[in-house]
mmCIF file of C-alpha atoms and ligand atoms in Angstrom:
data_model
loop_
_atom_site.group_PDB
_atom_site.id
_atom_site.type_symbol
_atom_site.label_atom_id
_atom_site.label_comp_id
_atom_site.label_asym_id
_atom_site.label_seq_id
_atom_site.Cartn_x
_atom_site.Cartn_y
_atom_site.Cartn_z
ATOM 1 C CA MET A 1 30.612 -62.921 32.916
ATOM 2 C CA SER A 2 29.473 -64.798 35.975
ATOM 3 C CA GLY A 3 27.062 -67.099 34.084
ATOM 4 C CA ALA A 4 28.659 -69.768 31.923
ATOM 5 C CA PRO A 5 31.646 -71.678 33.289
ATOM 6 C CA PHE A 6 34.813 -71.653 31.201
ATOM 7 C CA ILE A 7 35.730 -75.147 30.042
ATOM 8 C CA GLY A 8 39.054 -75.297 28.256
ATOM 9 C CA VAL A 9 40.065 -78.021 25.825
ATOM 10 C CA LEU A 10 43.736 -78.905 26.021
ATOM 11 C CA ALA A 11 45.065 -78.179 22.542
ATOM 12 C CA LEU A 12 48.423 -79.929 22.433
ATOM 13 C CA GLN A 13 47.080 -82.328 19.811
ATOM 14 C CA GLY A 14 43.888 -84.205 18.920
ATOM 15 C CA ASP A 15 40.230 -83.488 18.195
ATOM 16 C CA VAL A 16 40.032 -80.201 20.060
ATOM 17 C CA ARG A 17 37.521 -78.449 17.808
ATOM 18 C CA GLU A 18 34.866 -81.138 18.191
ATOM 19 C CA HIS A 19 34.935 -80.838 21.996
ATOM 20 C CA VAL A 20 34.805 -77.039 21.877
ATOM 21 C CA GLY A 21 31.811 -77.359 19.521
ATOM 22 C CA ALA A 22 29.928 -79.766 21.793
ATOM 23 C CA LEU A 23 30.562 -77.671 24.918
ATOM 24 C CA THR A 24 29.607 -74.426 23.197
ATOM 25 C CA ARG A 25 26.347 -75.956 21.930
ATOM 26 C CA LEU A 26 25.536 -76.747 25.556
ATOM 27 C CA GLY A 27 25.980 -73.128 26.595
ATOM 28 C CA ALA A 28 29.404 -73.421 28.200
ATOM 29 C CA ASP A 29 32.093 -70.895 27.420
ATOM 30 C CA SER A 30 34.768 -73.017 25.734
ATOM 31 C CA ALA A 31 38.010 -72.488 23.840
ATOM 32 C CA PRO A 32 41.210 -74.356 23.003
ATOM 33 C CA VAL A 33 43.859 -74.056 25.703
ATOM 34 C CA ARG A 34 47.194 -73.438 23.997
ATOM 35 C CA ALA A 35 49.086 -71.442 26.623
ATOM 36 C CA LEU A 36 49.831 -72.399 30.217
ATOM 37 C CA GLU A 37 48.397 -69.081 31.496
ATOM 38 C CA GLN A 38 44.936 -70.087 30.230
ATOM 39 C CA LEU A 39 44.755 -72.896 32.782
ATOM 40 C CA ASP A 40 44.096 -70.375 35.570
ATOM 41 C CA ALA A 41 40.818 -69.418 33.920
ATOM 42 C CA CYS A 42 39.559 -73.012 33.598
ATOM 43 C CA ASP A 43 36.533 -74.084 35.633
ATOM 44 C CA GLY A 44 36.871 -77.420 33.852
ATOM 45 C CA LEU A 45 39.246 -79.002 31.348
ATOM 46 C CA VAL A 46 38.806 -81.540 28.572
ATOM 47 C CA ILE A 47 41.712 -83.635 27.341
ATOM 48 C CA PRO A 48 40.673 -84.767 23.870
ATOM 49 C CA GLY A 49 41.206 -87.899 21.848
ATOM 50 C CA GLY A 50 44.243 -88.077 19.627
ATOM 51 C CA GLU A 51 47.514 -89.826 20.286
ATOM 52 C CA SER A 52 48.579 -90.070 23.903
ATOM 53 C CA THR A 53 52.273 -90.647 23.168
ATOM 54 C CA THR A 54 52.418 -87.445 21.108
ATOM 55 C CA MET A 55 50.416 -85.546 23.723
ATOM 56 C CA SER A 56 52.714 -86.768 26.450
ATOM 57 C CA ARG A 57 55.812 -85.725 24.506
ATOM 58 C CA LEU A 58 54.462 -82.252 23.739
ATOM 59 C CA ALA A 59 53.295 -81.805 27.332
ATOM 60 C CA ARG A 60 56.733 -82.669 28.631
ATOM 61 C CA ILE A 61 58.575 -80.375 26.211
ATOM 62 C CA ASP A 62 56.413 -77.386 27.107
ATOM 63 C CA GLY A 63 56.158 -78.049 30.828
ATOM 64 C CA TRP A 64 52.429 -78.840 31.087
ATOM 65 C CA PHE A 65 52.544 -81.767 33.494
ATOM 66 C CA GLU A 66 53.040 -79.899 36.766
ATOM 67 C CA PRO A 67 50.457 -77.164 36.051
ATOM 68 C CA LEU A 68 47.958 -79.800 34.942
ATOM 69 C CA ARG A 69 48.564 -81.832 38.097
ATOM 70 C CA SER A 70 48.104 -78.718 40.239
ATOM 71 C CA LEU A 71 44.827 -77.943 38.489
ATOM 72 C CA ARG A 72 43.664 -81.479 39.115
ATOM 73 C CA ALA A 73 44.801 -81.381 42.728
ATOM 74 C CA ALA A 74 42.756 -78.196 43.160
ATOM 75 C CA GLY A 75 39.704 -80.271 42.233
ATOM 76 C CA VAL A 76 38.990 -78.661 38.867
ATOM 77 C CA PRO A 77 36.886 -81.199 36.928
ATOM 78 C CA MET A 78 38.625 -82.922 34.032
ATOM 79 C CA PHE A 79 37.228 -85.090 31.282
ATOM 80 C CA GLY A 80 39.434 -87.244 29.066
ATOM 81 C CA SER A 81 38.185 -89.054 25.972
ATOM 82 C CA CYS A 82 40.246 -91.898 24.509
ATOM 83 C CA ALA A 83 43.843 -90.568 24.461
ATOM 84 C CA GLY A 84 42.583 -88.135 27.128
ATOM 85 C CA MET A 85 41.560 -91.092 29.284
ATOM 86 C CA ILE A 86 45.111 -92.436 28.952
ATOM 87 C CA MET A 87 46.492 -89.027 29.966
ATOM 88 C CA LEU A 88 44.431 -89.089 33.173
ATOM 89 C CA ALA A 89 45.160 -92.699 34.143
ATOM 90 C CA ASP A 90 47.572 -93.474 36.963
ATOM 91 C CA GLN A 91 48.869 -96.520 35.110
ATOM 92 C CA VAL A 92 49.078 -97.358 31.413
ATOM 93 C CA LEU A 93 49.791 -100.768 29.901
ATOM 94 C CA ASP A 94 51.339 -100.977 26.434
ATOM 95 C CA ALA A 95 52.560 -97.425 26.857
ATOM 96 C CA ARG A 96 55.746 -96.184 25.286
ATOM 97 C CA PRO A 97 58.579 -96.474 27.810
ATOM 98 C CA ASP A 98 58.909 -92.701 28.167
ATOM 99 C CA GLN A 99 55.178 -92.026 28.219
ATOM 100 C CA GLU A 100 54.074 -89.889 31.144
ATOM 101 C CA THR A 101 50.536 -89.120 32.329
ATOM 102 C CA VAL A 102 48.882 -86.392 34.357
ATOM 103 C CA GLY A 103 47.271 -89.103 36.481
ATOM 104 C CA GLY A 104 44.528 -88.628 39.049
ATOM 105 C CA LEU A 105 42.378 -91.507 37.989
ATOM 106 C CA ASP A 106 43.142 -94.632 39.973
ATOM 107 C CA VAL A 107 42.788 -97.032 37.069
ATOM 108 C CA VAL A 108 44.945 -99.215 34.882
ATOM 109 C CA VAL A 109 44.220 -98.646 31.203
ATOM 110 C CA ARG A 110 45.515 -100.577 28.238
ATOM 111 C CA ARG A 111 46.367 -98.630 25.096
ATOM 112 C CA ASN A 112 45.067 -99.862 21.738
ATOM 113 C CA ALA A 113 43.394 -102.624 23.704
ATOM 114 C CA PHE A 114 40.783 -103.777 21.232
ATOM 115 C CA GLY A 115 43.433 -104.992 18.812
ATOM 116 C CA ARG A 116 44.110 -104.464 15.152
ATOM 117 C CA GLN A 117 41.195 -106.286 13.566
ATOM 118 C CA VAL A 118 38.763 -104.034 15.360
ATOM 119 C CA ASP A 119 40.802 -100.865 15.228
ATOM 120 C CA SER A 120 37.700 -98.748 15.101
ATOM 121 C CA PHE A 121 34.090 -99.647 15.731
ATOM 122 C CA GLU A 122 30.830 -98.228 16.958
ATOM 123 C CA MET A 123 28.606 -99.775 19.567
ATOM 124 C CA ASP A 124 25.729 -98.848 21.836
ATOM 125 C CA VAL A 125 26.765 -98.863 25.491
ATOM 126 C CA ASP A 126 24.586 -98.603 28.560
ATOM 127 C CA MET A 127 25.585 -95.650 30.694
ATOM 128 C CA PRO A 128 22.939 -95.419 33.424
ATOM 129 C CA VAL A 129 24.048 -91.937 34.617
ATOM 130 C CA LEU A 130 22.869 -90.639 31.227
ATOM 131 C CA GLY A 131 19.448 -92.252 31.471
ATOM 132 C CA GLU A 132 17.949 -95.407 30.024
ATOM 133 C CA ARG A 133 18.691 -94.797 26.365
ATOM 134 C CA PRO A 134 22.043 -96.385 25.410
ATOM 135 C CA PHE A 135 24.843 -94.136 24.187
ATOM 136 C CA HIS A 136 26.120 -94.727 20.665
ATOM 137 C CA ALA A 137 29.860 -94.878 21.257
ATOM 138 C CA VAL A 138 32.609 -94.451 18.649
ATOM 139 C CA PHE A 139 35.848 -96.277 19.471
ATOM 140 C CA ILE A 140 39.039 -95.439 17.549
ATOM 141 C CA ARG A 141 42.150 -97.409 18.543
ATOM 142 C CA ALA A 142 40.649 -97.112 21.961
ATOM 143 C CA PRO A 143 42.051 -97.987 25.352
ATOM 144 C CA TRP A 144 40.002 -99.979 27.827
ATOM 145 C CA VAL A 145 40.048 -99.876 31.589
ATOM 146 C CA GLU A 146 41.656 -103.040 32.825
ATOM 147 C CA SER A 147 41.108 -102.458 36.550
ATOM 148 C CA VAL A 148 39.843 -99.758 38.855
ATOM 149 C CA GLY A 149 40.881 -98.737 42.353
ATOM 150 C CA GLN A 150 38.586 -98.017 45.276
ATOM 151 C CA GLY A 151 36.666 -94.842 44.815
ATOM 152 C CA VAL A 152 36.407 -95.215 41.056
ATOM 153 C CA GLU A 153 32.880 -95.445 39.773
ATOM 154 C CA VAL A 154 32.326 -97.575 36.669
ATOM 155 C CA LEU A 155 29.907 -95.639 34.465
ATOM 156 C CA ALA A 156 29.765 -97.873 31.405
ATOM 157 C CA GLU A 157 30.745 -101.361 30.333
ATOM 158 C CA ILE A 158 30.352 -103.116 27.033
ATOM 159 C CA SER A 159 27.144 -105.047 27.483
ATOM 160 C CA ALA A 160 27.193 -107.781 24.846
ATOM 161 C CA GLY A 161 29.447 -109.907 22.686
ATOM 162 C CA GLU A 162 32.988 -111.095 23.114
ATOM 163 C CA ARG A 163 34.028 -108.019 25.107
ATOM 164 C CA ALA A 164 31.046 -107.921 27.443
ATOM 165 C CA GLY A 165 32.009 -106.501 30.817
ATOM 166 C CA THR A 166 34.866 -104.370 29.476
ATOM 167 C CA ILE A 167 34.934 -101.037 31.301
ATOM 168 C CA VAL A 168 34.748 -98.054 28.942
ATOM 169 C CA ALA A 169 33.714 -95.089 31.129
ATOM 170 C CA VAL A 170 34.727 -94.188 34.681
ATOM 171 C CA ARG A 171 34.568 -91.361 37.164
ATOM 172 C CA GLN A 172 36.584 -90.637 40.266
ATOM 173 C CA GLY A 173 35.284 -87.503 41.970
ATOM 174 C CA PRO A 174 36.014 -84.618 39.596
ATOM 175 C CA VAL A 175 37.729 -86.805 36.972
ATOM 176 C CA LEU A 176 35.677 -88.341 34.157
ATOM 177 C CA ALA A 177 37.008 -90.521 31.345
ATOM 178 C CA THR A 178 35.642 -92.460 28.392
ATOM 179 C CA SER A 179 37.386 -94.918 26.057
ATOM 180 C CA PHE A 180 35.161 -93.623 23.285
ATOM 181 C CA HIS A 181 34.642 -90.261 21.578
ATOM 182 C CA PRO A 182 31.377 -88.549 22.535
ATOM 183 C CA GLU A 183 32.623 -85.443 20.712
ATOM 184 C CA LEU A 184 32.199 -87.267 17.380
ATOM 185 C CA THR A 185 28.477 -87.983 17.647
ATOM 186 C CA PRO A 186 25.543 -85.575 17.997
ATOM 187 C CA ASP A 187 24.337 -87.092 21.286
ATOM 188 C CA ASP A 188 25.535 -84.515 23.809
ATOM 189 C CA ARG A 189 24.670 -86.345 27.033
ATOM 190 C CA VAL A 190 28.262 -87.111 28.101
ATOM 191 C CA HIS A 191 29.265 -83.476 27.632
ATOM 192 C CA ARG A 192 26.086 -82.410 29.462
ATOM 193 C CA TYR A 193 27.070 -84.693 32.334
ATOM 194 C CA PHE A 194 30.534 -83.086 32.430
ATOM 195 C CA VAL A 195 29.169 -79.531 32.215
ATOM 196 C CA ASP A 196 26.935 -80.411 35.192
ATOM 197 C CA MET A 197 30.003 -81.605 37.139
ATOM 198 C CA VAL A 198 31.720 -78.295 36.382
ATOM 199 C CA GLU A 199 28.661 -76.197 37.200
ATOM 200 C CA SER A 200 28.066 -77.880 40.541
ATOM 201 C CA ARG A 201 31.653 -77.273 41.553
ATOM 202 C CA VAL A 202 31.486 -73.611 40.498
ATOM 203 C CA GLU A 203 28.269 -73.211 42.488
ATOM 204 C CA ARG A 204 29.751 -74.903 45.530
ATOM 205 C CA SER A 205 32.798 -72.662 45.476
ATOM 206 C CA ARG A 206 30.634 -69.526 44.999
ATOM 207 C CA GLY A 207 28.505 -70.653 47.926
ATOM 208 C CA SER A 208 31.509 -71.038 50.188
ATOM 209 C CA ALA A 209 33.158 -67.770 49.089
HETATM 210 N N1 LIG B 301 45.545 -95.126 20.499
HETATM 211 C C1 LIG B 301 45.611 -93.756 20.897
HETATM 212 C C2 LIG B 301 46.613 -93.542 22.011
HETATM 213 O O1 LIG B 301 47.243 -94.405 22.483
HETATM 214 C C3 LIG B 301 44.274 -93.223 21.319
HETATM 215 C C4 LIG B 301 43.359 -93.113 20.142
HETATM 216 C C5 LIG B 301 42.348 -92.034 20.224
HETATM 217 O O2 LIG B 301 42.403 -91.114 21.043
HETATM 218 N N2 LIG B 301 41.448 -92.088 19.292
HETATM 219 O O3 LIG B 301 46.759 -92.442 22.445
#
């Protein structure tokens, strides 16, 4: 079918089903990606939340890193939430020594950054690309973005309280990442934003074909 783009959700580990659900509700064609061959069909790819050290280990064992890097280098849009953000970061603080990432996002992220007392919390964040209404964000042992390189757009920061100014959503060209889990709340605006990124790339490449 030439209509809906195919957006795969990397299914090594994590909350795959929730992302597939959100994308499908928005009219995208979406399915878990469990085999390397499926990557060829992806117009976009989500790396879900979960546990980045486990994801990294499974990716290494089954040889996912190179194909994922090639997909990214080809400009296929990718969206990482939480552990997925860690997987897309060029540099990770408080990583396990053997932890590897796909990279592509010129940021330094810190794993489990919010600390034990506030393991998990929910908070409204302003994310102007989604419109004026704040986004209700769910954080679960979340990373934060400690610094960003040139060319990285900061899409959301914590706006109030002790952690005001902490960066929790970023985009660098075709790579989008959030510290929080938009797949766990009914507000679909982050997924909509990603589907739009995928659709505009598909349209551009059709136009130039
Ligand atoms: N703390 C996890 C990690 O390091 C991320 C948690 C999450 O994805 N909810 O991968």
